PDB file of C-alpha atoms and ligand atoms in Angstrom:
ATOM      1  CA  MET R   1      -0.010  -0.011  -0.009  1.00 96.00           C
ATOM      2  CA  ARG R   2       1.291   3.444  -1.003  1.00 98.00           C
ATOM      3  CA  ILE R   3       0.287   6.102   1.529  1.00 98.00           C
ATOM      4  CA  LEU R   4       0.305   9.880   1.104  1.00 98.00           C
ATOM      5  CA  ILE R   5       0.234  11.892   4.262  1.00 98.00           C
ATOM      6  CA  THR R   6      -0.382  15.633   4.580  1.00 98.00           C
ATOM      7  CA  ASN R   7      -1.640  18.034   7.257  1.00 98.00           C
ATOM      8  CA  ASP R   8      -2.569  21.674   7.789  1.00 98.00           C
ATOM      9  CA  ASP R   9      -0.233  22.445  10.705  1.00 98.00           C
ATOM     10  CA  GLY R  10       2.793  22.369   8.452  1.00 98.00           C
ATOM     11  CA  ILE R  11       5.828  20.261   7.646  1.00 98.00           C
ATOM     12  CA  HIS R  12       7.409  20.805  11.089  1.00 97.00           C
ATOM     13  CA  ALA R  13       4.340  19.883  13.120  1.00 97.00           C
ATOM     14  CA  ASP R  14       4.633  17.226  15.830  1.00 97.00           C
ATOM     15  CA  GLY R  15       1.365  15.687  14.629  1.00 98.00           C
ATOM     16  CA  LEU R  16       2.809  15.063  11.154  1.00 98.00           C
ATOM     17  CA  LYS R  17       5.629  13.014  12.700  1.00 98.00           C
ATOM     18  CA  VAL R  18       3.071  11.096  14.724  1.00 98.00           C
ATOM     19  CA  LEU R  19       1.071  10.437  11.544  1.00 98.00           C
ATOM     20  CA  GLU R  20       4.176   9.221   9.739  1.00 98.00           C
ATOM     21  CA  GLN R  21       4.733   6.763  12.594  1.00 98.00           C
ATOM     22  CA  ILE R  22       1.107   5.613  12.289  1.00 98.00           C
ATOM     23  CA  ALA R  23       1.358   5.274   8.493  1.00 98.00           C
ATOM     24  CA  ARG R  24       4.577   3.225   8.790  1.00 98.00           C
ATOM     25  CA  THR R  25       2.671   0.629  10.833  1.00 98.00           C
ATOM     26  CA  LEU R  26       0.544   0.121   7.694  1.00 97.00           C
ATOM     27  CA  SER R  27       3.181   0.356   4.950  1.00 98.00           C
ATOM     28  CA  ASP R  28       6.848   1.054   4.190  1.00 97.00           C
ATOM     29  CA  ASP R  29       5.876   3.207   1.200  1.00 98.00           C
ATOM     30  CA  VAL R  30       4.940   6.469   2.854  1.00 98.00           C
ATOM     31  CA  TRP R  31       5.043   9.848   1.074  1.00 98.00           C
ATOM     32  CA  VAL R  32       4.949  13.103   3.052  1.00 98.00           C
ATOM     33  CA  VAL R  33       3.768  16.228   1.211  1.00 98.00           C
ATOM     34  CA  ALA R  34       2.827  19.004   3.651  1.00 98.00           C
ATOM     35  CA  PRO R  35       2.563  22.825   3.726  1.00 98.00           C
ATOM     36  CA  GLU R  36       5.654  24.869   4.573  1.00 98.00           C
ATOM     37  CA  THR R  37       3.675  26.890   7.127  1.00 97.00           C
ATOM     38  CA  ASP R  38       0.648  26.516   9.373  1.00 97.00           C
ATOM     39  CA  GLN R  39      -2.473  26.364   7.209  1.00 97.00           C
ATOM     40  CA  SER R  40      -4.997  25.741   9.979  1.00 95.00           C
ATOM     41  CA  GLY R  41      -8.383  27.220   9.068  1.00 93.00           C
ATOM     42  CA  VAL R  42      -7.775  27.409   5.300  1.00 96.00           C
ATOM     43  CA  ALA R  43     -10.380  24.703   4.652  1.00 97.00           C
ATOM     44  CA  HIS R  44     -10.435  23.405   1.048  1.00 97.00           C
ATOM     45  CA  ALA R  45      -8.605  26.412  -0.395  1.00 97.00           C
ATOM     46  CA  LEU R  46      -6.718  26.104  -3.635  1.00 97.00           C
ATOM     47  CA  THR R  47      -3.874  28.461  -4.605  1.00 97.00           C
ATOM     48  CA  LEU R  48      -4.644  29.998  -7.983  1.00 97.00           C
ATOM     49  CA  SER R  49      -2.817  33.334  -8.031  1.00 96.00           C
ATOM     50  CA  ASP R  50       0.572  32.446  -6.638  1.00 96.00           C
ATOM     51  CA  PRO R  51       3.269  30.029  -7.736  1.00 96.00           C
ATOM     52  CA  LEU R  52       3.564  26.792  -5.775  1.00 97.00           C
ATOM     53  CA  ARG R  53       7.156  26.269  -4.664  1.00 98.00           C
ATOM     54  CA  VAL R  54       8.111  22.737  -3.678  1.00 98.00           C
ATOM     55  CA  ARG R  55      11.080  21.966  -1.448  1.00 98.00           C
ATOM     56  CA  LYS R  56      12.405  18.412  -1.285  1.00 98.00           C
ATOM     57  CA  ILE R  57      13.376  17.678   2.309  1.00 97.00           C
ATOM     58  CA  ALA R  58      14.330  14.024   2.049  1.00 97.00           C
ATOM     59  CA  ASP R  59      13.453  10.976  -0.021  1.00 97.00           C
ATOM     60  CA  GLN R  60       9.632  10.991  -0.364  1.00 98.00           C
ATOM     61  CA  HIS R  61       9.333  14.077   1.880  1.00 98.00           C
ATOM     62  CA  TYR R  62       8.300  17.466   0.373  1.00 98.00           C
ATOM     63  CA  ALA R  63       7.196  20.852   1.699  1.00 98.00           C
ATOM     64  CA  VAL R  64       4.884  22.967  -0.434  1.00 98.00           C
ATOM     65  CA  ARG R  65       4.335  26.703  -0.082  1.00 98.00           C
ATOM     66  CA  GLY R  66       0.599  26.217  -0.324  1.00 98.00           C
ATOM     67  CA  THR R  67      -2.493  24.716   1.245  1.00 98.00           C
ATOM     68  CA  PRO R  68      -3.227  21.069   2.152  1.00 98.00           C
ATOM     69  CA  THR R  69      -5.336  20.821  -0.997  1.00 98.00           C
ATOM     70  CA  ASP R  70      -2.401  22.090  -3.085  1.00 98.00           C
ATOM     71  CA  CYS R  71      -0.203  19.460  -1.417  1.00 98.00           C
ATOM     72  CA  VAL R  72      -2.506  16.573  -2.342  1.00 98.00           C
ATOM     73  CA  ILE R  73      -2.880  17.767  -5.906  1.00 98.00           C
ATOM     74  CA  LEU R  74       0.873  18.239  -6.446  1.00 98.00           C
ATOM     75  CA  ALA R  75       1.649  14.926  -4.726  1.00 98.00           C
ATOM     76  CA  ILE R  76      -0.671  12.996  -7.004  1.00 98.00           C
ATOM     77  CA  HIS R  77       0.023  14.888 -10.264  1.00 97.00           C
ATOM     78  CA  LYS R  78       3.735  15.620  -9.944  1.00 97.00           C
ATOM     79  CA  LEU R  79       5.610  14.208  -6.968  1.00 98.00           C
ATOM     80  CA  MET R  80       4.508  10.576  -6.660  1.00 98.00           C
ATOM     81  CA  PRO R  81       5.288   8.058  -9.362  1.00 97.00           C
ATOM     82  CA  GLU R  82       1.843   6.488  -8.977  1.00 97.00           C
ATOM     83  CA  LYS R  83      -1.370   7.455  -7.264  1.00 97.00           C
ATOM     84  CA  PRO R  84      -1.515   6.633  -3.513  1.00 98.00           C
ATOM     85  CA  ASP R  85      -3.859   3.920  -2.246  1.00 98.00           C
ATOM     86  CA  LEU R  86      -4.608   5.900   0.902  1.00 98.00           C
ATOM     87  CA  VAL R  87      -4.484   9.559   1.952  1.00 98.00           C
ATOM     88  CA  LEU R  88      -4.097  10.380   5.653  1.00 98.00           C
ATOM     89  CA  SER R  89      -4.293  13.988   6.848  1.00 98.00           C
ATOM     90  CA  GLY R  90      -3.173  15.129  10.293  1.00 96.00           C
ATOM     91  CA  VAL R  91      -2.638  14.380  13.066  1.00 98.00           C
ATOM     92  CA  ASN R  92      -4.096  17.814  13.640  1.00 98.00           C
ATOM     93  CA  ARG R  93      -3.119  19.793  16.735  1.00 96.00           C
ATOM     94  CA  GLY R  94      -6.627  20.073  18.166  1.00 95.00           C
ATOM     95  CA  GLU R  95     -10.036  18.627  17.494  1.00 95.00           C
ATOM     96  CA  ASN R  96     -11.994  18.914  14.255  1.00 96.00           C
ATOM     97  CA  LEU R  97     -15.552  18.355  15.427  1.00 95.00           C
ATOM     98  CA  ALA R  98     -18.963  19.642  14.449  1.00 93.00           C
ATOM     99  CA  ASP R  99     -18.738  22.709  12.167  1.00 90.00           C
ATOM    100  CA  ASP R 100     -14.933  22.745  12.602  1.00 91.00           C
ATOM    101  CA  VAL R 101     -14.913  20.395   9.647  1.00 95.00           C
ATOM    102  CA  THR R 102     -15.941  23.220   7.326  1.00 95.00           C
ATOM    103  CA  TYR R 103     -12.958  25.365   8.398  1.00 95.00           C
ATOM    104  CA  SER R 104     -10.421  22.611   8.729  1.00 97.00           C
ATOM    105  CA  GLY R 105      -7.445  22.302   6.391  1.00 98.00           C
ATOM    106  CA  THR R 106      -6.863  18.830   7.887  1.00 98.00           C
ATOM    107  CA  VAL R 107     -10.266  17.572   6.836  1.00 98.00           C
ATOM    108  CA  ALA R 108      -9.792  19.288   3.463  1.00 98.00           C
ATOM    109  CA  GLY R 109      -6.603  17.244   2.861  1.00 98.00           C
ATOM    110  CA  ALA R 110      -8.803  14.125   3.147  1.00 98.00           C
ATOM    111  CA  ILE R 111     -11.547  15.731   1.045  1.00 98.00           C
ATOM    112  CA  GLU R 112      -9.067  16.313  -1.770  1.00 98.00           C
ATOM    113  CA  GLY R 113      -7.982  12.645  -1.623  1.00 98.00           C
ATOM    114  CA  THR R 114     -11.632  11.685  -1.834  1.00 98.00           C
ATOM    115  CA  VAL R 115     -12.077  13.930  -4.913  1.00 98.00           C
ATOM    116  CA  PHE R 116      -9.371  11.784  -6.547  1.00 98.00           C
ATOM    117  CA  GLY R 117     -11.292   8.621  -5.626  1.00 97.00           C
ATOM    118  CA  ILE R 118      -8.703   7.528  -3.025  1.00 98.00           C
ATOM    119  CA  PRO R 119      -9.762   6.309   0.443  1.00 98.00           C
ATOM    120  CA  SER R 120      -8.980   9.205   2.769  1.00 98.00           C
ATOM    121  CA  ILE R 121      -9.001   9.751   6.512  1.00 98.00           C
ATOM    122  CA  ALA R 122      -8.519  12.933   8.572  1.00 98.00           C
ATOM    123  CA  LEU R 123      -7.064  12.485  12.071  1.00 98.00           C
ATOM    124  CA  SER R 124      -7.112  15.046  14.905  1.00 98.00           C
ATOM    125  CA  GLN R 125      -5.912  14.926  18.488  1.00 98.00           C
ATOM    126  CA  ALA R 126      -8.102  16.991  20.842  1.00 96.00           C
ATOM    127  CA  TYR R 127      -6.414  18.729  23.774  1.00 94.00           C
ATOM    128  CA  ALA R 128      -7.603  20.385  26.919  1.00 87.00           C
ATOM    129  CA  TYR R 129      -7.287  24.164  26.592  1.00 77.00           C
ATOM    130  CA  GLU R 130      -5.661  24.506  30.015  1.00 75.00           C
ATOM    131  CA  ASN R 131      -3.016  22.049  28.801  1.00 73.00           C
ATOM    132  CA  ARG R 132      -1.944  23.453  25.426  1.00 72.00           C
ATOM    133  CA  GLU R 133       1.631  22.249  25.731  1.00 76.00           C
ATOM    134  CA  GLY R 134       0.780  18.788  26.991  1.00 83.00           C
ATOM    135  CA  ILE R 135      -0.966  17.377  23.943  1.00 94.00           C
ATOM    136  CA  GLU R 136      -1.597  13.675  24.357  1.00 95.00           C
ATOM    137  CA  TRP R 137      -0.029  12.683  20.985  1.00 97.00           C
ATOM    138  CA  ASN R 138       0.474   9.251  22.429  1.00 97.00           C
ATOM    139  CA  THR R 139      -3.276   8.697  22.400  1.00 98.00           C
ATOM    140  CA  ALA R 140      -3.483   8.981  18.601  1.00 98.00           C
ATOM    141  CA  ARG R 141      -0.147   7.146  18.204  1.00 98.00           C
ATOM    142  CA  THR R 142      -1.346   4.239  20.314  1.00 98.00           C
ATOM    143  CA  HIS R 143      -4.872   3.811  19.006  1.00 98.00           C
ATOM    144  CA  ALA R 144      -4.645   4.855  15.340  1.00 98.00           C
ATOM    145  CA  PRO R 145      -2.789   1.856  13.844  1.00 98.00           C
ATOM    146  CA  ALA R 146      -5.396  -0.781  14.789  1.00 98.00           C
ATOM    147  CA  LEU R 147      -8.258   1.640  14.108  1.00 98.00           C
ATOM    148  CA  MET R 148      -6.949   2.430  10.612  1.00 98.00           C
ATOM    149  CA  LYS R 149      -6.691  -1.294   9.817  1.00 97.00           C
ATOM    150  CA  GLN R 150     -10.242  -1.805  11.040  1.00 97.00           C
ATOM    151  CA  LEU R 151     -11.603   1.188   9.070  1.00 97.00           C
ATOM    152  CA  LEU R 152      -9.799   0.180   5.868  1.00 96.00           C
ATOM    153  CA  ALA R 153     -11.058  -3.425   6.015  1.00 96.00           C
ATOM    154  CA  GLN R 154     -14.194  -2.413   4.106  1.00 92.00           C
ATOM    155  CA  PRO R 155     -14.241  -0.062   1.165  1.00 94.00           C
ATOM    156  CA  LEU R 156     -15.595   3.460   1.612  1.00 95.00           C
ATOM    157  CA  PRO R 157     -18.421   4.518  -0.718  1.00 96.00           C
ATOM    158  CA  LYS R 158     -17.421   6.899  -3.525  1.00 95.00           C
ATOM    159  CA  GLY R 159     -17.398  10.473  -2.225  1.00 98.00           C
ATOM    160  CA  THR R 160     -17.154   9.498   1.457  1.00 98.00           C
ATOM    161  CA  LEU R 161     -14.232  10.189   3.802  1.00 98.00           C
ATOM    162  CA  LEU R 162     -13.683   9.534   7.494  1.00 98.00           C
ATOM    163  CA  ASN R 163     -13.100  12.151  10.177  1.00 98.00           C
ATOM    164  CA  VAL R 164     -11.362  10.641  13.211  1.00 98.00           C
ATOM    165  CA  ASN R 165     -10.823  12.537  16.450  1.00 98.00           C
ATOM    166  CA  PHE R 166      -8.927  11.275  19.522  1.00 98.00           C
ATOM    167  CA  PRO R 167     -10.051  12.459  22.987  1.00 97.00           C
ATOM    168  CA  PRO R 168      -7.787  14.679  25.143  1.00 96.00           C
ATOM    169  CA  ILE R 169      -6.948  11.985  27.653  1.00 95.00           C
ATOM    170  CA  PRO R 170      -4.080   9.515  28.120  1.00 96.00           C
ATOM    171  CA  ALA R 171      -4.140   6.504  25.768  1.00 97.00           C
ATOM    172  CA  GLU R 172      -4.917   4.028  28.561  1.00 98.00           C
ATOM    173  CA  ASN R 173      -8.039   5.991  29.600  1.00 98.00           C
ATOM    174  CA  VAL R 174      -9.726   5.885  26.170  1.00 98.00           C
ATOM    175  CA  LYS R 175     -13.054   4.113  26.544  1.00 98.00           C
ATOM    176  CA  GLY R 176     -13.383   2.847  22.990  1.00 98.00           C
ATOM    177  CA  VAL R 177     -14.555   3.975  19.556  1.00 98.00           C
ATOM    178  CA  GLN R 178     -17.908   5.534  18.707  1.00 98.00           C
ATOM    179  CA  PHE R 179     -19.257   5.994  15.185  1.00 98.00           C
ATOM    180  CA  THR R 180     -20.861   9.390  15.251  1.00 98.00           C
ATOM    181  CA  ARG R 181     -22.629  12.080  13.256  1.00 97.00           C
ATOM    182  CA  GLN R 182     -21.352  15.635  12.882  1.00 96.00           C
ATOM    183  CA  GLY R 183     -22.501  17.812  15.786  1.00 93.00           C
ATOM    184  CA  PHE R 184     -23.301  21.483  15.740  1.00 89.00           C
ATOM    185  CA  ARG R 185     -21.726  24.402  17.540  1.00 83.00           C
ATOM    186  CA  SER R 186     -23.262  27.839  17.194  1.00 74.00           C
ATOM    187  CA  ALA R 187     -21.439  30.993  16.136  1.00 70.00           C
ATOM    188  CA  ASP R 188     -21.789  32.100  19.816  1.00 73.00           C
ATOM    189  CA  GLN R 189     -18.606  30.114  20.264  1.00 77.00           C
ATOM    190  CA  LEU R 190     -16.562  32.685  18.425  1.00 82.00           C
ATOM    191  CA  ARG R 191     -14.788  35.412  20.335  1.00 87.00           C
ATOM    192  CA  ILE R 192     -13.383  38.457  18.544  1.00 91.00           C
ATOM    193  CA  ASP R 193     -10.503  40.131  20.392  1.00 92.00           C
ATOM    194  CA  GLN R 194     -10.022  43.791  19.474  1.00 94.00           C
ATOM    195  CA  ARG R 195      -6.580  45.251  20.122  1.00 95.00           C
ATOM    196  CA  ASN R 196      -4.826  48.415  19.008  1.00 96.00           C
ATOM    197  CA  ASP R 197      -1.677  48.694  16.955  1.00 96.00           C
ATOM    198  CA  GLY R 198       1.215  51.062  17.683  1.00 96.00           C
ATOM    199  CA  ARG R 199      -0.636  53.940  16.005  1.00 96.00           C
ATOM    200  CA  GLY R 200      -3.849  53.313  17.879  1.00 96.00           C
ATOM    201  CA  PHE R 201      -5.719  51.662  15.029  1.00 96.00           C
ATOM    202  CA  PRO R 202      -7.777  48.575  15.907  1.00 95.00           C
ATOM    203  CA  TYR R 203      -7.088  45.105  14.629  1.00 96.00           C
ATOM    204  CA  TYR R 204      -8.811  41.826  15.444  1.00 96.00           C
ATOM    205  CA  TRP R 205      -8.140  38.212  16.308  1.00 92.00           C
ATOM    206  CA  ILE R 206     -10.767  35.499  15.848  1.00 88.00           C
ATOM    207  CA  GLY R 207     -10.720  33.047  18.772  1.00 84.00           C
ATOM    208  CA  PHE R 208     -12.991  30.606  20.494  1.00 78.00           C
ATOM    209  CA  LYS R 209     -14.887  30.730  23.727  1.00 74.00           C
ATOM    210  CA  HIS R 210     -15.096  27.511  25.548  1.00 66.00           C
ATOM    211  CA  ALA R 211     -18.626  27.722  26.795  1.00 64.00           C
ATOM    212  CA  VAL R 212     -20.153  24.679  28.470  1.00 61.00           C
ATOM    213  CA  GLU R 213     -21.961  23.017  25.637  1.00 69.00           C
ATOM    214  CA  ASP R 214     -25.006  20.840  25.696  1.00 69.00           C
ATOM    215  CA  PHE R 215     -23.596  17.859  23.838  1.00 83.00           C
ATOM    216  CA  VAL R 216     -26.125  15.788  21.996  1.00 90.00           C
ATOM    217  CA  ALA R 217     -25.692  12.006  22.252  1.00 94.00           C
ATOM    218  CA  GLY R 218     -24.611  10.396  19.018  1.00 96.00           C
ATOM    219  CA  THR R 219     -22.502  13.363  17.887  1.00 96.00           C
ATOM    220  CA  ASP R 220     -18.762  13.704  17.497  1.00 96.00           C
ATOM    221  CA  LEU R 221     -18.753  16.360  20.253  1.00 94.00           C
ATOM    222  CA  HIS R 222     -20.450  14.026  22.711  1.00 95.00           C
ATOM    223  CA  ALA R 223     -18.115  11.103  21.972  1.00 97.00           C
ATOM    224  CA  ILE R 224     -14.967  13.155  22.586  1.00 96.00           C
ATOM    225  CA  GLU R 225     -16.425  14.700  25.754  1.00 94.00           C
ATOM    226  CA  ALA R 226     -17.199  11.196  27.026  1.00 96.00           C
ATOM    227  CA  GLY R 227     -13.633   9.919  26.361  1.00 97.00           C
ATOM    228  CA  TYR R 228     -14.226   7.953  23.179  1.00 98.00           C
ATOM    229  CA  ILE R 229     -12.481   8.085  19.818  1.00 98.00           C
ATOM    230  CA  SER R 230     -14.965   9.583  17.360  1.00 98.00           C
ATOM    231  CA  VAL R 231     -15.261   8.338  13.747  1.00 98.00           C
ATOM    232  CA  THR R 232     -17.626  10.344  11.537  1.00 98.00           C
ATOM    233  CA  PRO R 233     -18.222   9.475   7.891  1.00 98.00           C
ATOM    234  CA  LEU R 234     -18.464  12.698   5.856  1.00 98.00           C
ATOM    235  CA  GLN R 235     -19.572  13.076   2.241  1.00 97.00           C
ATOM    236  CA  LEU R 236     -18.525  15.431  -0.519  1.00 97.00           C
ATOM    237  CA  ASP R 237     -22.115  15.814  -1.608  1.00 97.00           C
ATOM    238  CA  LEU R 238     -23.447  18.659   0.567  1.00 96.00           C
ATOM    239  CA  THR R 239     -26.923  18.546  -0.980  1.00 97.00           C
ATOM    240  CA  ASP R 240     -29.798  18.673   1.489  1.00 97.00           C
ATOM    241  CA  TYR R 241     -32.083  16.151  -0.201  1.00 97.00           C
ATOM    242  CA  LYS R 242     -35.069  16.860   2.051  1.00 97.00           C
ATOM    243  CA  THR R 243     -35.047  20.567   1.149  1.00 98.00           C
ATOM    244  CA  LEU R 244     -34.377  19.724  -2.478  1.00 98.00           C
ATOM    245  CA  ALA R 245     -37.529  17.584  -2.579  1.00 97.00           C
ATOM    246  CA  GLN R 246     -39.539  20.367  -0.899  1.00 97.00           C
ATOM    247  CA  LEU R 247     -38.201  22.952  -3.413  1.00 98.00           C
ATOM    248  CA  GLN R 248     -38.957  20.659  -6.317  1.00 97.00           C
ATOM    249  CA  GLY R 249     -42.490  20.091  -4.959  1.00 94.00           C
TER     250      GLY R 249
HETATM  251 MN1   MN I   1      -4.394  22.534  12.166  1.00 52.14          MN
END
């Protein structure tokens, strides 16, 4: 099996090294093509107005001055001798749950693999916000290899990818795996910090509040909160078929 790995945190990210370790439990033929810099929050962006510079770091390891989507496209069209059999994206520094998936460059890396018809999985390691430096990478590292084998045992439908999140607890405390649906967080979660620059003009940072949420059972949010690994199948087709039928009626 030929595996392509990418991420959105960049070529130097700890989570990318963890993902390479995970991928190497599945195959010796691992290709790493990841952004030069942190691309968190770029979603499925494609670079159209700037050149894409590629830097070869080592055998089968490349950094791209672009987005995760650019990385997957260049890997498949230019850098790899043959198409990969599997695309893994991550392991993201932080969860990608609920509507995070629409902002996430990590999920987009797997979306792009899916566009090419390749089985693709996004992986993210949640962390507790009071413990930003103590990310439990070992939880993803410990549990991902067997989980990936289990998930890849049956083919994914065309246009479907998997979004896997690991809970922010030590590996030995993980309660199991839950197959979940995408939850929902409201825009109330956003917090806009206003600051002033050296000349007194305001500028802004988008951040997140960590309000106590009412987690609905069966969702990705609930599974992570309860100490489970969450696996959510996502589909490229965003059509709301119920509303489509109503509109057509
Ligand atoms: Mn990220």
